[in-house]
mmCIF file of C-alpha atoms in Angstrom:
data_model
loop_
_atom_site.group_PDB
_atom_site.id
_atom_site.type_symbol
_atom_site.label_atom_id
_atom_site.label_comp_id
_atom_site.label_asym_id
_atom_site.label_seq_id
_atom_site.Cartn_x
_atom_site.Cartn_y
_atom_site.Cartn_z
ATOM 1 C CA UNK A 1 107.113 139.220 90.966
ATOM 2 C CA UNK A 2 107.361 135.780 89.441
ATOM 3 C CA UNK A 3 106.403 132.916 91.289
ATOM 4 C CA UNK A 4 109.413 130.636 92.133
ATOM 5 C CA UNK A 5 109.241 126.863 90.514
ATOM 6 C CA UNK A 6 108.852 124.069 93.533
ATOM 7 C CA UNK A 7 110.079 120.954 92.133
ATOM 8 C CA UNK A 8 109.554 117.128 93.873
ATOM 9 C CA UNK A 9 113.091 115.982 93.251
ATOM 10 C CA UNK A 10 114.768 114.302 90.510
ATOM 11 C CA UNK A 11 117.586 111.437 89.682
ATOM 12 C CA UNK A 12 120.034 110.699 87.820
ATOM 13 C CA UNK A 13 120.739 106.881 86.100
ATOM 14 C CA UNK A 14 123.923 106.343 84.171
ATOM 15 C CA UNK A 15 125.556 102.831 82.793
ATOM 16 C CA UNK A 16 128.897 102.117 84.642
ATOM 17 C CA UNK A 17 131.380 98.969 84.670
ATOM 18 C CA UNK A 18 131.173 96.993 87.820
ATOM 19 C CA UNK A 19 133.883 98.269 90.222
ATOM 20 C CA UNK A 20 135.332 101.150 92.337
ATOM 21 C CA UNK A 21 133.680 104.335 91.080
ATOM 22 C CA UNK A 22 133.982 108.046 91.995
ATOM 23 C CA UNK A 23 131.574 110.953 91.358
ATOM 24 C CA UNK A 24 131.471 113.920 92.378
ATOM 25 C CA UNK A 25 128.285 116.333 92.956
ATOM 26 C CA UNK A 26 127.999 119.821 92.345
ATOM 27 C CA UNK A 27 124.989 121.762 93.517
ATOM 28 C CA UNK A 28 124.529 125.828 91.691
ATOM 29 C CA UNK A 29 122.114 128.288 92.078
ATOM 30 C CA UNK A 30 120.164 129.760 89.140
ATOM 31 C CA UNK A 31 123.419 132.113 88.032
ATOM 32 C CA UNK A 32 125.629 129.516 87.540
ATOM 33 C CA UNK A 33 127.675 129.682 91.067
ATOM 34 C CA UNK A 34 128.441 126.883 93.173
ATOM 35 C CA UNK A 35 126.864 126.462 96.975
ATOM 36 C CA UNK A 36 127.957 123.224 97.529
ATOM 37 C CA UNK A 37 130.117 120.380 96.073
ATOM 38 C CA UNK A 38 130.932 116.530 97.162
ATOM 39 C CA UNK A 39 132.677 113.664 95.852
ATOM 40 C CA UNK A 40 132.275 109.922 97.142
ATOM 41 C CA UNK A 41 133.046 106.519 95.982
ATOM 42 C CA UNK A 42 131.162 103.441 95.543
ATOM 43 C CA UNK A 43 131.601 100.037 94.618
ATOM 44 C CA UNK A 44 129.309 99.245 91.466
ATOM 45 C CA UNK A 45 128.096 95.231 91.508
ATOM 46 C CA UNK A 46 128.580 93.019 88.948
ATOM 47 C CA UNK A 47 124.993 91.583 88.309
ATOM 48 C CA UNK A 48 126.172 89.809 85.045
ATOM 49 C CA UNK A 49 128.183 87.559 87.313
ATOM 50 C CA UNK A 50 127.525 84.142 88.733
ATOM 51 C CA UNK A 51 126.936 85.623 92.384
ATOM 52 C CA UNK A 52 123.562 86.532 94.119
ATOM 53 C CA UNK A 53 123.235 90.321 94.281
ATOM 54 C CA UNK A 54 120.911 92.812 95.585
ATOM 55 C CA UNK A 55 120.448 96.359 94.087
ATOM 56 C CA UNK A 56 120.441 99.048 96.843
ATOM 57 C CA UNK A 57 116.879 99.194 97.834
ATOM 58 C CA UNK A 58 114.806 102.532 96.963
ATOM 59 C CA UNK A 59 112.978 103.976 100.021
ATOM 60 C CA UNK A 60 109.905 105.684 98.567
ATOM 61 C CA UNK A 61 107.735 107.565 100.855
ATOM 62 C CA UNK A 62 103.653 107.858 101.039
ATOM 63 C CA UNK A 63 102.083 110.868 103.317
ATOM 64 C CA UNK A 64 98.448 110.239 102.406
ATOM 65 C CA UNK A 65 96.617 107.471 100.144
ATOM 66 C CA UNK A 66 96.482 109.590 97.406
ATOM 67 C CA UNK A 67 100.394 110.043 97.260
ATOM 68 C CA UNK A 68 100.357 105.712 97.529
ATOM 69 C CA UNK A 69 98.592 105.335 94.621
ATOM 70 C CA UNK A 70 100.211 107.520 92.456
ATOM 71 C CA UNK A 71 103.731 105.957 93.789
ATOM 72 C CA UNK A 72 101.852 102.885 93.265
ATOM 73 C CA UNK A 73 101.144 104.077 89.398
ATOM 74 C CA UNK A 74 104.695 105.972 88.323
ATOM 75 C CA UNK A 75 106.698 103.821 86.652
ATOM 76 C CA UNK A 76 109.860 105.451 87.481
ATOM 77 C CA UNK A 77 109.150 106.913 91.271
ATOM 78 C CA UNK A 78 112.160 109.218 92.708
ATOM 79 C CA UNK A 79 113.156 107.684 96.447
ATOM 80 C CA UNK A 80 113.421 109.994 98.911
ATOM 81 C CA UNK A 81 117.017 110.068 101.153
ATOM 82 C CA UNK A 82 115.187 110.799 104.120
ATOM 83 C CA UNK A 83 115.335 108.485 106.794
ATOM 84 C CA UNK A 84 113.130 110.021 109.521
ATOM 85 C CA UNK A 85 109.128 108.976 109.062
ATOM 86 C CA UNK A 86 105.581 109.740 110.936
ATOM 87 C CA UNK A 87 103.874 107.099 112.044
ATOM 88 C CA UNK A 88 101.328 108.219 109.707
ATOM 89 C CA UNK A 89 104.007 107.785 106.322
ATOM 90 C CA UNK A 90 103.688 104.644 104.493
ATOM 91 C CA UNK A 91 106.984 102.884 102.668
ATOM 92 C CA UNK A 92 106.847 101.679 99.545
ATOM 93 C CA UNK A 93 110.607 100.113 98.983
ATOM 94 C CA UNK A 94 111.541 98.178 95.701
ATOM 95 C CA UNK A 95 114.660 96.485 95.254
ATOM 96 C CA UNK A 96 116.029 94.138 93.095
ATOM 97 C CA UNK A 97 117.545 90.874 92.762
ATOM 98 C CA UNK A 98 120.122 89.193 90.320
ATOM 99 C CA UNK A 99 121.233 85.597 90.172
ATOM 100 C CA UNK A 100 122.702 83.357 88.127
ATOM 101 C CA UNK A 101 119.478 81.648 85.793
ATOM 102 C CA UNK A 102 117.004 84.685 86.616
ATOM 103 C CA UNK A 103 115.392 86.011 89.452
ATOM 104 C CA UNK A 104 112.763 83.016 90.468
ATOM 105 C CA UNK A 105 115.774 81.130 91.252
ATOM 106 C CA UNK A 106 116.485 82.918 94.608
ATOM 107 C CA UNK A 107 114.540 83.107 97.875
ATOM 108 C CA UNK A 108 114.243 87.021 98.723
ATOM 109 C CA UNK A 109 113.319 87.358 102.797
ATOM 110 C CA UNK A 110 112.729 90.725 104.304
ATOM 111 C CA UNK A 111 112.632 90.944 108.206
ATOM 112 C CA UNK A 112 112.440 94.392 110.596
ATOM 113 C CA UNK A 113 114.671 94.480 113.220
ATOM 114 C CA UNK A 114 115.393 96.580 116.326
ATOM 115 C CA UNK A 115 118.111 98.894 116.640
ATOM 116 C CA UNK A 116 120.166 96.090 118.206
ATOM 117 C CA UNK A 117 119.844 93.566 115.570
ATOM 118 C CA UNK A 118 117.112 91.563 116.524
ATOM 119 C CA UNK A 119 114.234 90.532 114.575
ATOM 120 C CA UNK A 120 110.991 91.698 115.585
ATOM 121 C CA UNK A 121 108.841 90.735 112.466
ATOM 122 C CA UNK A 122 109.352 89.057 109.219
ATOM 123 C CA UNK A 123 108.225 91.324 105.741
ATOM 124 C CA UNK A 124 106.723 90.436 102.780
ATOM 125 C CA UNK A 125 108.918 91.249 99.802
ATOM 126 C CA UNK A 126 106.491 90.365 97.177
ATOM 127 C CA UNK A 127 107.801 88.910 93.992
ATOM 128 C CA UNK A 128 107.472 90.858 90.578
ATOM 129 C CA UNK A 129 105.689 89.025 87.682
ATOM 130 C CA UNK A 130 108.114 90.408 85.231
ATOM 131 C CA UNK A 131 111.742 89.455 86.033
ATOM 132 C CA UNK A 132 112.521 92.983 84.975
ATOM 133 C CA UNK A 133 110.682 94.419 87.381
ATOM 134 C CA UNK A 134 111.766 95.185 90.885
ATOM 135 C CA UNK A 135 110.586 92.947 94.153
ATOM 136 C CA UNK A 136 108.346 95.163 96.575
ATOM 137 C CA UNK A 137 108.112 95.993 100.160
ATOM 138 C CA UNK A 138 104.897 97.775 101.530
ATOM 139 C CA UNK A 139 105.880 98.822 104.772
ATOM 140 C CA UNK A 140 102.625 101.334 106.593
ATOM 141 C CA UNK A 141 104.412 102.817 110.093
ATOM 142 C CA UNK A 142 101.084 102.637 111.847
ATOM 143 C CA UNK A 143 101.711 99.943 113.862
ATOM 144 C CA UNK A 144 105.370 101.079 115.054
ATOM 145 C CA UNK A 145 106.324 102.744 118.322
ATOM 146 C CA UNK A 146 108.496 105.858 117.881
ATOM 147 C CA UNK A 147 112.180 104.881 117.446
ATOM 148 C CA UNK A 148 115.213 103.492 115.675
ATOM 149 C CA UNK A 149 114.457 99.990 113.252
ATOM 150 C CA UNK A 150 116.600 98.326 109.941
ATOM 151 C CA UNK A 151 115.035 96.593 107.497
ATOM 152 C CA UNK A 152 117.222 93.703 106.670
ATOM 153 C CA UNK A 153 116.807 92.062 102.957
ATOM 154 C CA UNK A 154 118.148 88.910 102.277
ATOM 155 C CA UNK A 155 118.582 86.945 98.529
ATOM 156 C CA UNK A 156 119.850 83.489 98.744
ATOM 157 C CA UNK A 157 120.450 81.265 96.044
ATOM 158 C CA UNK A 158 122.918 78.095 95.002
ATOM 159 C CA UNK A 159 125.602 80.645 94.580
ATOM 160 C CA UNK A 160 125.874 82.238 97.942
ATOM 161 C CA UNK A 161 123.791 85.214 99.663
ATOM 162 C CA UNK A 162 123.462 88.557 99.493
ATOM 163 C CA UNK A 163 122.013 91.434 102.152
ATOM 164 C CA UNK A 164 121.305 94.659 102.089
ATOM 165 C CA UNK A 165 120.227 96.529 105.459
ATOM 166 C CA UNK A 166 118.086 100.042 105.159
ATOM 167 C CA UNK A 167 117.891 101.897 108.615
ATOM 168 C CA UNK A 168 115.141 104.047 109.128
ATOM 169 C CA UNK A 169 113.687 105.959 112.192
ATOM 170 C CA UNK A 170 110.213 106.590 113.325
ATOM 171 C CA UNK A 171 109.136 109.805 115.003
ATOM 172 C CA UNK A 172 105.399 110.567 116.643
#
């Protein structure tokens, strides 16, 4: 018998108008029939306008060294939608940042907070060298006690603020 093909994941990237936006996703087996369908809507940012905006951050996810460094090394990594980590998983999250006059005009802060709001430690979101590149967050669970945390991001510039919150949970 044939061995079946395991594959890591993929994505999808398609150009879209800023704005309300619907999609819908359907999921078939190898014959062609449909197990599963959804649709959703989203709200598509403008990041030609004059306002500070942050993309949706991408949660990447690192079992072992090995698996860092070739996250480190891909130049298009897929995220995982998990949000349930070891202790031992380490979080590489990049994100980016649009404002008016390029991105080295805003002041990007990261912070982890508890699972009622409050800050427990600030993050470094370390700044790309190439505008076109996404800012970075290397967040190792070591150091965290099982439970429920958000990872606030902040961009602030001259015209106005933007945040974007990832919630995550740590298990043993």
């Amino acid at each position: 018998p044939a061995q079946p093909v395991l594959r890591t994941g993929s994505k999808v990237s398609f150009e879209v108008p800023p704005g309300r936006m619907q999609y819908r996703v359907i999921v078939q087996n190898d014959k062609g029939q449909v197990l599963d369908s959804f649709q959703q809507e989203l709200t598509v940012p403008d990041f030609g306008g004059t306002e500070v905006r942050l993309s949706t951050p991408a949660v990447l996810r690192a079992r072992t060294p090995r698996e860092f460094q070739a996250l480190s090394r891909d130049p298009d990594p897929v995220p995982t939608s998990l949000r349930e980590f070891r202790r031992t998983d380490r979080l590489p999250i990049p994100f980016y940042a649009a404002v008016p006059g390029g991105a080295s005009s805003a002041e990007v802060t990261a912070r982890m907070l508890n699972r009622v709001g409050q800050k427990m430690v600030d993050l470094t979101a370390q700044p790309p060298a190439d505008p076109s590149q996404p800012y970075q967050i290397d967040l190792p669970l070591a150091g965290l006690s099982p439970g429920e945390y958000v990872i606030e991001i902040q961009a602030k510039g001259v015209s106005g603020e933007s945040t974007e919150l990832v919630a995550i949970k740590v298990i043993s």
